[in-house]
mmCIF file of C-alpha atoms in Angstrom:
data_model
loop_
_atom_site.group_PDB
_atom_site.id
_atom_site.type_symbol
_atom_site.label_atom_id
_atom_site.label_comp_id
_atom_site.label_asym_id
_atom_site.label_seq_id
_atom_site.Cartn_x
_atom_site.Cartn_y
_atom_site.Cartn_z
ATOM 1 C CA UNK A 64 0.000 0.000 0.000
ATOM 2 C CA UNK A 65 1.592 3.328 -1.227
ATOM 3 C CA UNK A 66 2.680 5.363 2.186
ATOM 4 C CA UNK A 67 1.255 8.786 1.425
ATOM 5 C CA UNK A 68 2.607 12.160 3.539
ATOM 6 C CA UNK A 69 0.936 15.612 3.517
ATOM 7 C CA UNK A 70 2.455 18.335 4.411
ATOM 8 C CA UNK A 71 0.343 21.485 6.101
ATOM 9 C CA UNK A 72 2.515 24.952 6.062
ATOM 10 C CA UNK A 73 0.453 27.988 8.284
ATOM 11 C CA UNK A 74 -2.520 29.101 5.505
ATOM 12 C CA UNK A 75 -2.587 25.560 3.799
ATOM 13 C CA UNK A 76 -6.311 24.989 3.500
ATOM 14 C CA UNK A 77 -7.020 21.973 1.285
ATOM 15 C CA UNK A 78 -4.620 19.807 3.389
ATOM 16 C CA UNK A 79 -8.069 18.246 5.024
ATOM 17 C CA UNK A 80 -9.420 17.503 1.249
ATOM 18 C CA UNK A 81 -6.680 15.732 0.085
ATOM 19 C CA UNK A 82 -6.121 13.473 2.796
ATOM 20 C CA UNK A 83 -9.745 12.438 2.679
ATOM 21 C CA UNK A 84 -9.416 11.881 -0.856
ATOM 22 C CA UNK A 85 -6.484 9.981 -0.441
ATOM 23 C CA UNK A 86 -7.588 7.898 2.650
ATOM 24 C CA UNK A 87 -10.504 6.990 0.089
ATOM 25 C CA UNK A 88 -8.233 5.551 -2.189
ATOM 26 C CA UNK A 89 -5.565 3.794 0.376
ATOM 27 C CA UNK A 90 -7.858 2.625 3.334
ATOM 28 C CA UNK A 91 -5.074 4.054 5.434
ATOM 29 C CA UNK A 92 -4.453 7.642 7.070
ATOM 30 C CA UNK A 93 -2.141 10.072 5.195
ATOM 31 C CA UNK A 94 0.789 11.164 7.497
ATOM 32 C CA UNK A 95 0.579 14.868 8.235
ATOM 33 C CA UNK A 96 3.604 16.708 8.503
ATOM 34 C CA UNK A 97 3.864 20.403 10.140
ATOM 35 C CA UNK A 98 5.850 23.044 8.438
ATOM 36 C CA UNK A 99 8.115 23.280 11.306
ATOM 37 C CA UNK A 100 9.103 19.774 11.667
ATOM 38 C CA UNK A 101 12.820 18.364 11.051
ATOM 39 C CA UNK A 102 12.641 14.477 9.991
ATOM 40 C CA UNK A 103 10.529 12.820 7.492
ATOM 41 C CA UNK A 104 10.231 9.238 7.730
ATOM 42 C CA UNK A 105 9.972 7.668 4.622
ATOM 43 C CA UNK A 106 7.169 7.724 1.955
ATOM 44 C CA UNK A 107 6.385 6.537 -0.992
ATOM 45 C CA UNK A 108 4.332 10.073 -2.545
ATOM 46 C CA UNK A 109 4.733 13.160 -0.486
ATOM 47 C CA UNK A 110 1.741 15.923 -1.524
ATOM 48 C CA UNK A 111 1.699 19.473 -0.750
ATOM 49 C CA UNK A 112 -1.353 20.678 -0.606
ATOM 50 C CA UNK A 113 -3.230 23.876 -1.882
ATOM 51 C CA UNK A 114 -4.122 26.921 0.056
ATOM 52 C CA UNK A 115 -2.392 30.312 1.216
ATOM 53 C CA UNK A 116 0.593 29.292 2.826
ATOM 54 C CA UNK A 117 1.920 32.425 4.529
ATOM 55 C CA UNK A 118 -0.835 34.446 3.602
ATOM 56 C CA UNK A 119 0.655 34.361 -0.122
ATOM 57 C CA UNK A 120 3.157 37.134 1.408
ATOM 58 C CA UNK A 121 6.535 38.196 -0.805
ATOM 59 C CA UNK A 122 5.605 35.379 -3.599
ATOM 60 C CA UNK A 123 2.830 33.013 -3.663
ATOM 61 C CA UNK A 124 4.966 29.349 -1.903
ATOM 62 C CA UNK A 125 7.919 31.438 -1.418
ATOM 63 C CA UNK A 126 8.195 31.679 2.489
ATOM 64 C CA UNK A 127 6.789 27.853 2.719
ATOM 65 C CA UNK A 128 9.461 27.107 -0.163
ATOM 66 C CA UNK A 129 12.249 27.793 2.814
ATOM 67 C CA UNK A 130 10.474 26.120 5.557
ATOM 68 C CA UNK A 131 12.396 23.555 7.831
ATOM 69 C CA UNK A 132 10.361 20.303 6.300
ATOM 70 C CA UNK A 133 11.571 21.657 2.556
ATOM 71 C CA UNK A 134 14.352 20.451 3.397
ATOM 72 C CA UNK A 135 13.122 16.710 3.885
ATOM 73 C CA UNK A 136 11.061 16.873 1.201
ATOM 74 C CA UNK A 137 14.313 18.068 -0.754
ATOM 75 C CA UNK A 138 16.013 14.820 0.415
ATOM 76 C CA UNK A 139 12.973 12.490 -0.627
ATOM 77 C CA UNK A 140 13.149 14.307 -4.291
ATOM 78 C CA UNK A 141 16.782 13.626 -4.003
ATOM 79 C CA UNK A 142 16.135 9.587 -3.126
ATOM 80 C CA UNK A 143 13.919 9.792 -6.366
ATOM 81 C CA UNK A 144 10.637 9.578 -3.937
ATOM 82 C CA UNK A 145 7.379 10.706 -5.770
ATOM 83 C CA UNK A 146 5.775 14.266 -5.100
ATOM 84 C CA UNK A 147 2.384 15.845 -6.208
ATOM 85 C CA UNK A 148 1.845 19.330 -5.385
ATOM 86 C CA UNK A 149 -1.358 21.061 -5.905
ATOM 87 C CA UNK A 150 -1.938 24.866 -6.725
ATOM 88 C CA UNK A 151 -0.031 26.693 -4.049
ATOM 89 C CA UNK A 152 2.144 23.234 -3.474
ATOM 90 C CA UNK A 153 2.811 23.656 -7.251
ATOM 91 C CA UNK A 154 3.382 27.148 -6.512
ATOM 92 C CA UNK A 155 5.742 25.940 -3.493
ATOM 93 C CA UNK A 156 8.179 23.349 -5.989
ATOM 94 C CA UNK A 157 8.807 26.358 -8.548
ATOM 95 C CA UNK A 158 9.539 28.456 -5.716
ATOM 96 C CA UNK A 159 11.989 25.683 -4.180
ATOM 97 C CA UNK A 160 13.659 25.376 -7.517
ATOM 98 C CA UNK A 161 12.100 21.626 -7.332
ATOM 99 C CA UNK A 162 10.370 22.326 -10.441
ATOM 100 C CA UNK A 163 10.992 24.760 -13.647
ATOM 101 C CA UNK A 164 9.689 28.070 -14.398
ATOM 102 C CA UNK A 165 7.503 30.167 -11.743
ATOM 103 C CA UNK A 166 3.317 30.538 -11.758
ATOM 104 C CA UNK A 167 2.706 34.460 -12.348
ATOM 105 C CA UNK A 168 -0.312 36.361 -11.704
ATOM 106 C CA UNK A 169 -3.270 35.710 -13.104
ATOM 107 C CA UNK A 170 -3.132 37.228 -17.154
ATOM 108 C CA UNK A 171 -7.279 38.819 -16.385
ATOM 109 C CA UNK A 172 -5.869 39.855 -12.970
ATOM 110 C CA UNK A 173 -8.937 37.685 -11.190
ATOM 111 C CA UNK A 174 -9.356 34.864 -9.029
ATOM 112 C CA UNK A 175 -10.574 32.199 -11.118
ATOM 113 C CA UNK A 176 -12.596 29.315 -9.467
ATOM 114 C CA UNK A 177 -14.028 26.799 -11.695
ATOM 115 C CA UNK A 178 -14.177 23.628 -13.823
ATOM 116 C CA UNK A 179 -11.512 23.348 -16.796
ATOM 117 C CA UNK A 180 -11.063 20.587 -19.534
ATOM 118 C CA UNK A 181 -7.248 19.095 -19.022
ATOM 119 C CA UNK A 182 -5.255 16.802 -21.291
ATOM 120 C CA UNK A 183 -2.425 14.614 -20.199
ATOM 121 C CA UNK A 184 0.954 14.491 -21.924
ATOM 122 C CA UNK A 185 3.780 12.030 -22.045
ATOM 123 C CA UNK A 186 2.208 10.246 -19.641
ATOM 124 C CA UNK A 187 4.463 7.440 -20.307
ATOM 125 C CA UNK A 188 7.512 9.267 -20.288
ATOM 126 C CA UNK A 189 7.112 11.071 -16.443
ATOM 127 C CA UNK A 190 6.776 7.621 -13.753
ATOM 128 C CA UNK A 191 4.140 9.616 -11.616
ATOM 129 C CA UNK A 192 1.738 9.265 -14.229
ATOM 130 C CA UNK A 193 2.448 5.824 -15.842
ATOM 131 C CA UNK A 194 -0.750 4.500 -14.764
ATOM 132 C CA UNK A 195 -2.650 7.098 -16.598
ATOM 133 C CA UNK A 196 -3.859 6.926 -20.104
ATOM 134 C CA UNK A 197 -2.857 10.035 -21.923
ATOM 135 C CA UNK A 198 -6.019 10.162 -24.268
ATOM 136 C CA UNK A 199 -8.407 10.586 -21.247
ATOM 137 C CA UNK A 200 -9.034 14.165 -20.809
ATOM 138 C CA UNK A 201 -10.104 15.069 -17.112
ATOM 139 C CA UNK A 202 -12.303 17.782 -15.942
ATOM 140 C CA UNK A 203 -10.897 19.294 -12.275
ATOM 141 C CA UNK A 204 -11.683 23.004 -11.137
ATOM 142 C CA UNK A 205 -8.989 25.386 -10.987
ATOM 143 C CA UNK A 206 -8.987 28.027 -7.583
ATOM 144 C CA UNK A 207 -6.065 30.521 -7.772
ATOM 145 C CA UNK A 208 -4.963 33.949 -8.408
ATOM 146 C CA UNK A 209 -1.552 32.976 -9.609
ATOM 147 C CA UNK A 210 -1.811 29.992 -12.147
ATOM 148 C CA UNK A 211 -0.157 32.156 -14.795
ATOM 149 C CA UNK A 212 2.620 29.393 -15.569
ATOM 150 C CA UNK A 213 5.954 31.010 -16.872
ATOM 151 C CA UNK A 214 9.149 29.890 -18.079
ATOM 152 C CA UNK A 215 11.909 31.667 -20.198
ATOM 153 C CA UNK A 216 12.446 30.244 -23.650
ATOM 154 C CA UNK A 217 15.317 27.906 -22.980
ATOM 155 C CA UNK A 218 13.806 26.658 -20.205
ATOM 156 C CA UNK A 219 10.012 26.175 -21.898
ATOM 157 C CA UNK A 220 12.314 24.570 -24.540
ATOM 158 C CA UNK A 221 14.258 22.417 -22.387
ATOM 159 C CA UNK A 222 10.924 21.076 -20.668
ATOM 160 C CA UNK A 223 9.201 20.634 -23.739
ATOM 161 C CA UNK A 224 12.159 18.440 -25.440
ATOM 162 C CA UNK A 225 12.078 16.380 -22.114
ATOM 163 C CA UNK A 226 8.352 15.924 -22.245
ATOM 164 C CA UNK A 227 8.073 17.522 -19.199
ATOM 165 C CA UNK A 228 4.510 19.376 -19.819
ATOM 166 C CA UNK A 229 2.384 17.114 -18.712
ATOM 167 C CA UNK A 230 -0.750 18.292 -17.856
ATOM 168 C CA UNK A 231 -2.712 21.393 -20.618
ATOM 169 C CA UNK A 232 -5.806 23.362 -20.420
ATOM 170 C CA UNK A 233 -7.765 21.525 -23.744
ATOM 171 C CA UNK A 234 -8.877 24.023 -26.334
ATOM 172 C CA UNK A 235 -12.448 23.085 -26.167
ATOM 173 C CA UNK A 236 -13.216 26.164 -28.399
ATOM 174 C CA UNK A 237 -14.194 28.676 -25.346
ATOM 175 C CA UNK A 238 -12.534 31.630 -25.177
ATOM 176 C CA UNK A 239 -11.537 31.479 -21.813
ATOM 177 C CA UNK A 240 -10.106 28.113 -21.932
ATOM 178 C CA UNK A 241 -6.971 28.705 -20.475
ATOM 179 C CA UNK A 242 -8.123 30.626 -17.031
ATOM 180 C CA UNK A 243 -5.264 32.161 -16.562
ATOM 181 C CA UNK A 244 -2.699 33.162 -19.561
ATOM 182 C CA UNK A 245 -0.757 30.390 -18.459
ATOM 183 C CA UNK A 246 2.328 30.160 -21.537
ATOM 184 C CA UNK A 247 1.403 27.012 -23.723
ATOM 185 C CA UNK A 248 -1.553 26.306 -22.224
ATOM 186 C CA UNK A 249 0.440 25.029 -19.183
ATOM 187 C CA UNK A 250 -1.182 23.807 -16.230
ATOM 188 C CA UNK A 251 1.304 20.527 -14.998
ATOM 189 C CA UNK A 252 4.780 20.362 -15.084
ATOM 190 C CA UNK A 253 6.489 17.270 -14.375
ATOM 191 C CA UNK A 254 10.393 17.177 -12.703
ATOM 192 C CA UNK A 255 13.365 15.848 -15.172
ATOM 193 C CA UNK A 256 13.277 12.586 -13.526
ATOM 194 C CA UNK A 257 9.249 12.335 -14.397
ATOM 195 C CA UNK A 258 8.633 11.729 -10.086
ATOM 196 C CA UNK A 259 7.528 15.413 -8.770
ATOM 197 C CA UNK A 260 4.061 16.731 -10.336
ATOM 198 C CA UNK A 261 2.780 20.534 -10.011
ATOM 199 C CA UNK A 262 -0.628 21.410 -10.972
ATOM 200 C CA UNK A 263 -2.810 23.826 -10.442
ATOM 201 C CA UNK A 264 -6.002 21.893 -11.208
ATOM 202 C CA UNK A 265 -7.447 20.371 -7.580
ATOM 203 C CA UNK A 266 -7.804 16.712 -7.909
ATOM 204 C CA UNK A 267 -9.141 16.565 -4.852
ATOM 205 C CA UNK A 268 -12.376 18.860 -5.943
ATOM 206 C CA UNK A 269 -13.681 16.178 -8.036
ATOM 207 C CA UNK A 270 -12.714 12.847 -5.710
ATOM 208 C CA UNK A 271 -16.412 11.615 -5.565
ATOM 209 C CA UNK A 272 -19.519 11.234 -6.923
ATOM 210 C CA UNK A 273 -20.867 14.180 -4.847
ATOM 211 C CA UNK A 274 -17.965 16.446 -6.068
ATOM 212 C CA UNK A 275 -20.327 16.502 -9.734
ATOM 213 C CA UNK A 276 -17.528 14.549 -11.240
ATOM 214 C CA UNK A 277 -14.614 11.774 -10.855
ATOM 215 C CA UNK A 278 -11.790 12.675 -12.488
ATOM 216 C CA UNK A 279 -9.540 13.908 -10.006
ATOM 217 C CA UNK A 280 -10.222 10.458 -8.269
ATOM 218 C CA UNK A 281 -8.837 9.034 -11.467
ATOM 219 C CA UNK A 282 -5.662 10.979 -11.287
ATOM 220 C CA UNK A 283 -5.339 10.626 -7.112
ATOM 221 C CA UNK A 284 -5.452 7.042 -7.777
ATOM 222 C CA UNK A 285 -3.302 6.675 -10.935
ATOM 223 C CA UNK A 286 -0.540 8.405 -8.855
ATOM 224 C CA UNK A 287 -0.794 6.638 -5.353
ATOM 225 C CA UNK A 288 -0.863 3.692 -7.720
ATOM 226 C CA UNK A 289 2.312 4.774 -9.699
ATOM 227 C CA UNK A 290 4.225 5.321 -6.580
ATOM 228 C CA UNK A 291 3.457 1.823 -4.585
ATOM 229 C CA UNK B 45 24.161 51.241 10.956
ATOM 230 C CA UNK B 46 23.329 51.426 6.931
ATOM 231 C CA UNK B 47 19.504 51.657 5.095
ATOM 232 C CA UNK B 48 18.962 49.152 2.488
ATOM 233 C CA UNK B 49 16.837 49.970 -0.201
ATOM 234 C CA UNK B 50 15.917 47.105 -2.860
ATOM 235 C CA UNK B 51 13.970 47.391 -5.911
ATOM 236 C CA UNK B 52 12.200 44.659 -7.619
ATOM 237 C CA UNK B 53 11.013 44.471 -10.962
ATOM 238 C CA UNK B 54 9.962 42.424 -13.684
ATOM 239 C CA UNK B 55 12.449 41.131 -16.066
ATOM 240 C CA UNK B 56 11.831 42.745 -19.705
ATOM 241 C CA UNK B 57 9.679 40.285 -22.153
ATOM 242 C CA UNK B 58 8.118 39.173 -19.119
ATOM 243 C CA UNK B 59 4.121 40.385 -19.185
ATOM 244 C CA UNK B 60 2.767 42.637 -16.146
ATOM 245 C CA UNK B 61 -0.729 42.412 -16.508
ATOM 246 C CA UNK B 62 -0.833 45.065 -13.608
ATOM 247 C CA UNK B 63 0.876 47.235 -15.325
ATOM 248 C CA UNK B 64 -1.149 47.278 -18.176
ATOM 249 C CA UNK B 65 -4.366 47.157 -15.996
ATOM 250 C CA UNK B 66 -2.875 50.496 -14.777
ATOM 251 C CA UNK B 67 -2.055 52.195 -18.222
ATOM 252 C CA UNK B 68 -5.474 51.479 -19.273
ATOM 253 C CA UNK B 69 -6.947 53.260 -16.175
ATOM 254 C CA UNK B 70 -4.509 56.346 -16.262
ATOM 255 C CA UNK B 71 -5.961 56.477 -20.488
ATOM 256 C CA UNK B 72 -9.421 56.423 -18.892
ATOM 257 C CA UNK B 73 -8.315 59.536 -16.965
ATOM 258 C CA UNK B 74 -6.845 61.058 -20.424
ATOM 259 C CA UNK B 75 -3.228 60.430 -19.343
ATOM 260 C CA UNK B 76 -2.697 59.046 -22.289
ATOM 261 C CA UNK B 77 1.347 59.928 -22.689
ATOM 262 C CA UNK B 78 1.788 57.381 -19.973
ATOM 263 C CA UNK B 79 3.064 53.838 -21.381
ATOM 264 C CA UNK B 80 4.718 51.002 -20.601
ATOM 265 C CA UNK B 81 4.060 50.750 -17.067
ATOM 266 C CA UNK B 82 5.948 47.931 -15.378
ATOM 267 C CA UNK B 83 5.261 47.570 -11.429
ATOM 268 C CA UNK B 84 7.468 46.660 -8.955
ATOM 269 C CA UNK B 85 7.654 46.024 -5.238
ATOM 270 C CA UNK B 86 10.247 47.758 -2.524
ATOM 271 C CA UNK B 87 12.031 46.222 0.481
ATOM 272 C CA UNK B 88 13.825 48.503 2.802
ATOM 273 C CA UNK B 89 15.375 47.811 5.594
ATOM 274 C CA UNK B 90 18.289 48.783 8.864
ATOM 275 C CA UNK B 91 21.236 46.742 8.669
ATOM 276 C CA UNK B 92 23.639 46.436 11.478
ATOM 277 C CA UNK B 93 26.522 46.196 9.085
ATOM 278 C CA UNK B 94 28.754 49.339 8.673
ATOM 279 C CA UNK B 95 30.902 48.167 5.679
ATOM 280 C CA UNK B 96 28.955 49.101 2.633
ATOM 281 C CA UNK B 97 30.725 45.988 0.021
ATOM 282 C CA UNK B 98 30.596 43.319 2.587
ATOM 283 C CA UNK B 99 26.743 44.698 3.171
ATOM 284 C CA UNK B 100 25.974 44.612 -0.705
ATOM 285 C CA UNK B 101 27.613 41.310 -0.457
ATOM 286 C CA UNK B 102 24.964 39.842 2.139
ATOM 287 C CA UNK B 103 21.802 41.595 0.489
ATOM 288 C CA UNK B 104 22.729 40.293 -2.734
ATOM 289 C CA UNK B 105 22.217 36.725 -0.792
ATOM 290 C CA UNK B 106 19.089 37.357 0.651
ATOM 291 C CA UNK B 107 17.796 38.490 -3.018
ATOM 292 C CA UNK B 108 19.323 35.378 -4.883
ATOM 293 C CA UNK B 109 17.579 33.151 -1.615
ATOM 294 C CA UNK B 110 14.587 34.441 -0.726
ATOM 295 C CA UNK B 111 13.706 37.922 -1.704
ATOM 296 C CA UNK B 112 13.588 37.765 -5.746
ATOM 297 C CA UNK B 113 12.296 34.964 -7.871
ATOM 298 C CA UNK B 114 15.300 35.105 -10.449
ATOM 299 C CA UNK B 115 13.174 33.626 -13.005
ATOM 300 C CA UNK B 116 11.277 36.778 -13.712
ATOM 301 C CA UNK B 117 12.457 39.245 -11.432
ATOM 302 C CA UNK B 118 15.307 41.450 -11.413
ATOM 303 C CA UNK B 119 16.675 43.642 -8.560
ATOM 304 C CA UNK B 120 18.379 46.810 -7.497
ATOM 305 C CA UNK B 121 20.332 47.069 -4.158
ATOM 306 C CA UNK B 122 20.980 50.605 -3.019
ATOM 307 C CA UNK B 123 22.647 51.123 0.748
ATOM 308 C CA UNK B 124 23.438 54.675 2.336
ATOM 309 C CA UNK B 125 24.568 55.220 5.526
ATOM 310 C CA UNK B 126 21.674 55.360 7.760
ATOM 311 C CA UNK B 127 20.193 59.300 8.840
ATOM 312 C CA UNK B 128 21.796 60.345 12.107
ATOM 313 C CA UNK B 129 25.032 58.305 12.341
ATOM 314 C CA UNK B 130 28.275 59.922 11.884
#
C-alpha cells in the first residue's frame, strides 16, 4: 500500500481535502507533517497541498518554499521519492527550484474558481503518471490567483524536449479556456526525472460522486498507484 | 548602521498584466502619454553592518535566496549610511 505524507505549512487549506481523498483511495491515514518539523520518515508520494501558505506574502509558496520540512522533502526528491503538489504546493516546488519556471499572476488579474477541460501528456515518459492513459481528458476546477505558468524560452524549450509538460488546459473552443494566460496552455509540469508533479487543477475537488464529477479520483489514484 | 533599499522588478519580455491594468486606467483619466508601465515592489530595511561591500555582499544573498524569484524578477540594491550616524 503506497505510504502517502501531507504536508500542512500555516494558511494551507485543502490539506483536510486531500487526505480524505487519499484515505478513500488507500484505506489508510495520510501522514501529516507540520511546516516546522525536522525528519521525514519515509514515503512513498509526499503531496503538498493547496491553500495560502503564509498568507501568499513576498511570492505566492515562497516563504513555505524555505520552511524547515523543505528540506526533507528536498532529500525524498533527491532519493527519487514521488511528489504531487497542488496549486499553491505547485506554486511551493517552482519556488523551491524543485520544479521549472515560476506561476505568475493571473493574465485577467482575477481569481478564477471553476471547472476546466485538461489533457495529459507524455504520460508514459514522467513515472508519476504511468498509470494514466494520456487520451483521457479530465475535468478538475482550478482556484487561484496565480496559475499564470511562466518559463523563459530555454527553459520552456528544455521542458518541452524532455516531455516535461504534462498536464494542458484543452482548447475546447471557449474563449476562456486557459483561465489564466498560463504560456502554452500550461497547467502541470512534471520534474526531469518524471517523479515530482505541479498542478494547479485540484484533484481533490472532483474525488467523488458528490464532487459533480470523478476525475480527479482518477488521477489521485493513478498516482498513489504509480508510486506503490 | 546602513539603510537598504531594494527594488524589484519584472524582467523585460516578461508580461505585467498590472501594469497594463494600470495604463489602461490612467488612459481612462486622459493620461494618455503614460506607457509602458511595469510595477514593482520595494524592500527597505536597517542593517547592522557598517561596511557598505561586505553589506551589498549579504543583500545580494538574501535576493538570490529568498527575496527575488530570479526567473522573472530582477533587482536593485541601493545602501546609504543610515540618517543620524556619523
Amino acid at each position: 500500500m503506497t505510504n502517502v505524507a501531507v504536508i500542512s505549512f500555516p494558511g494551507s487549506n485543502c490539506d483536510r481535502d486531500i487526505i480524505t481523498a487519499v484515505n478513500h483511495i488507500t484505506g489508510t491515514q495520510p501522514t501529516q507533517y507540520w511546516h516546522k518539523e525536522t525528519s521525514m520518515e519515509k514515503h512513498d508520494l509526499v503531496i503538498l497541498p493547496g491553500g495560502f501558505s503564509f498568507g501568499d506574502y513576498l511570492r505566492c509558496g515562497a516563504i513555505a518554499a524555505r520552511s524547515p520540512i523543505m528540506d526533507e522533502v528536498m532529500e525524498h526528491v533527491w532519493r527519487g521519492g514521488f511528489v504531487l503538489g497542488i496549486c499553491n504546493g505547485f506554486q511551493i516546488l517552482t519556488e523551491a527550484g524543485i520544479l521549472p519556471g515560476t506561476l505568475m499572476r493571473n493574465k485577467q488579474l482575477q481569481f478564477v474558481c471553476r471547472d476546466v477541460t485538461l489533457s495529459l501528456h507524455h504520460s508514459q515518459s514522467n513515472a508519476i503518471l504511468g498509470q494514466c492513459d494520456d487520451n483521457r481528458q479530465l475535468v478538475i476546477p482550478v482556484a487561484h490567483n496565480e496559475g499564470n505558468y511562466f518559463a523563459d524560452p530555454d527553459t520552456l524549450k528544455k521542458i518541452t524536449d524532455k516531455e516535461q509538460i504534462a498536464l494542458t488546459y484543452t482548447n475546447t473552443g471557449a474563449a476562456n479556456y486557459n483561465p489564466n494566460g498560463a504560456i502554452n496552455d500550461i497547467a502541470g509540469v512534471t520534474s526531469d526525472n518524471g517523479r515530482v508533479l505541479g498542478m494547479m487543477p485540484h484533484p481533490e475537488r472532483k474525488a467523488e460522486a458528490i464532487h459533480g464529477g470523478v476525475d480527479g479520483h482518477y488521477l489521485l489514484t493513478s498516482i498513489i498507484e504509480a508510486a506503490s | 548602521m546602513l539603510r537598504v533599499t531594494i527594488t524589484i522588478s519584472l524582467k523585460e519580455g516578461v508580461l505585467d498584466p498590472e501594469g497594463q491594468a494600470i495604463a489602461h486606467s490612467l488612459g481612462n483619466l486622459g493620461y494618455h502619454e503614460a506607457s509602458d508601465i511595469r510595477t514593482g515592489r520595494i524592500i527597505s530595511f536597517t542593517m547592522d553592518e557598517s561596511n557598505h561591500a561586505r553589506a551589498n555582499q549579504k543583500v545580494a544573498k538574501m535576493c538570490e535566496t529568498l527575496l527575488v524569484n530570479t526567473v522573472i524578477e530582477n533587482y536593485d540594491i541601493a545602501i546609504e549610511d543610515q540618517a543620524g550616524d556619523e
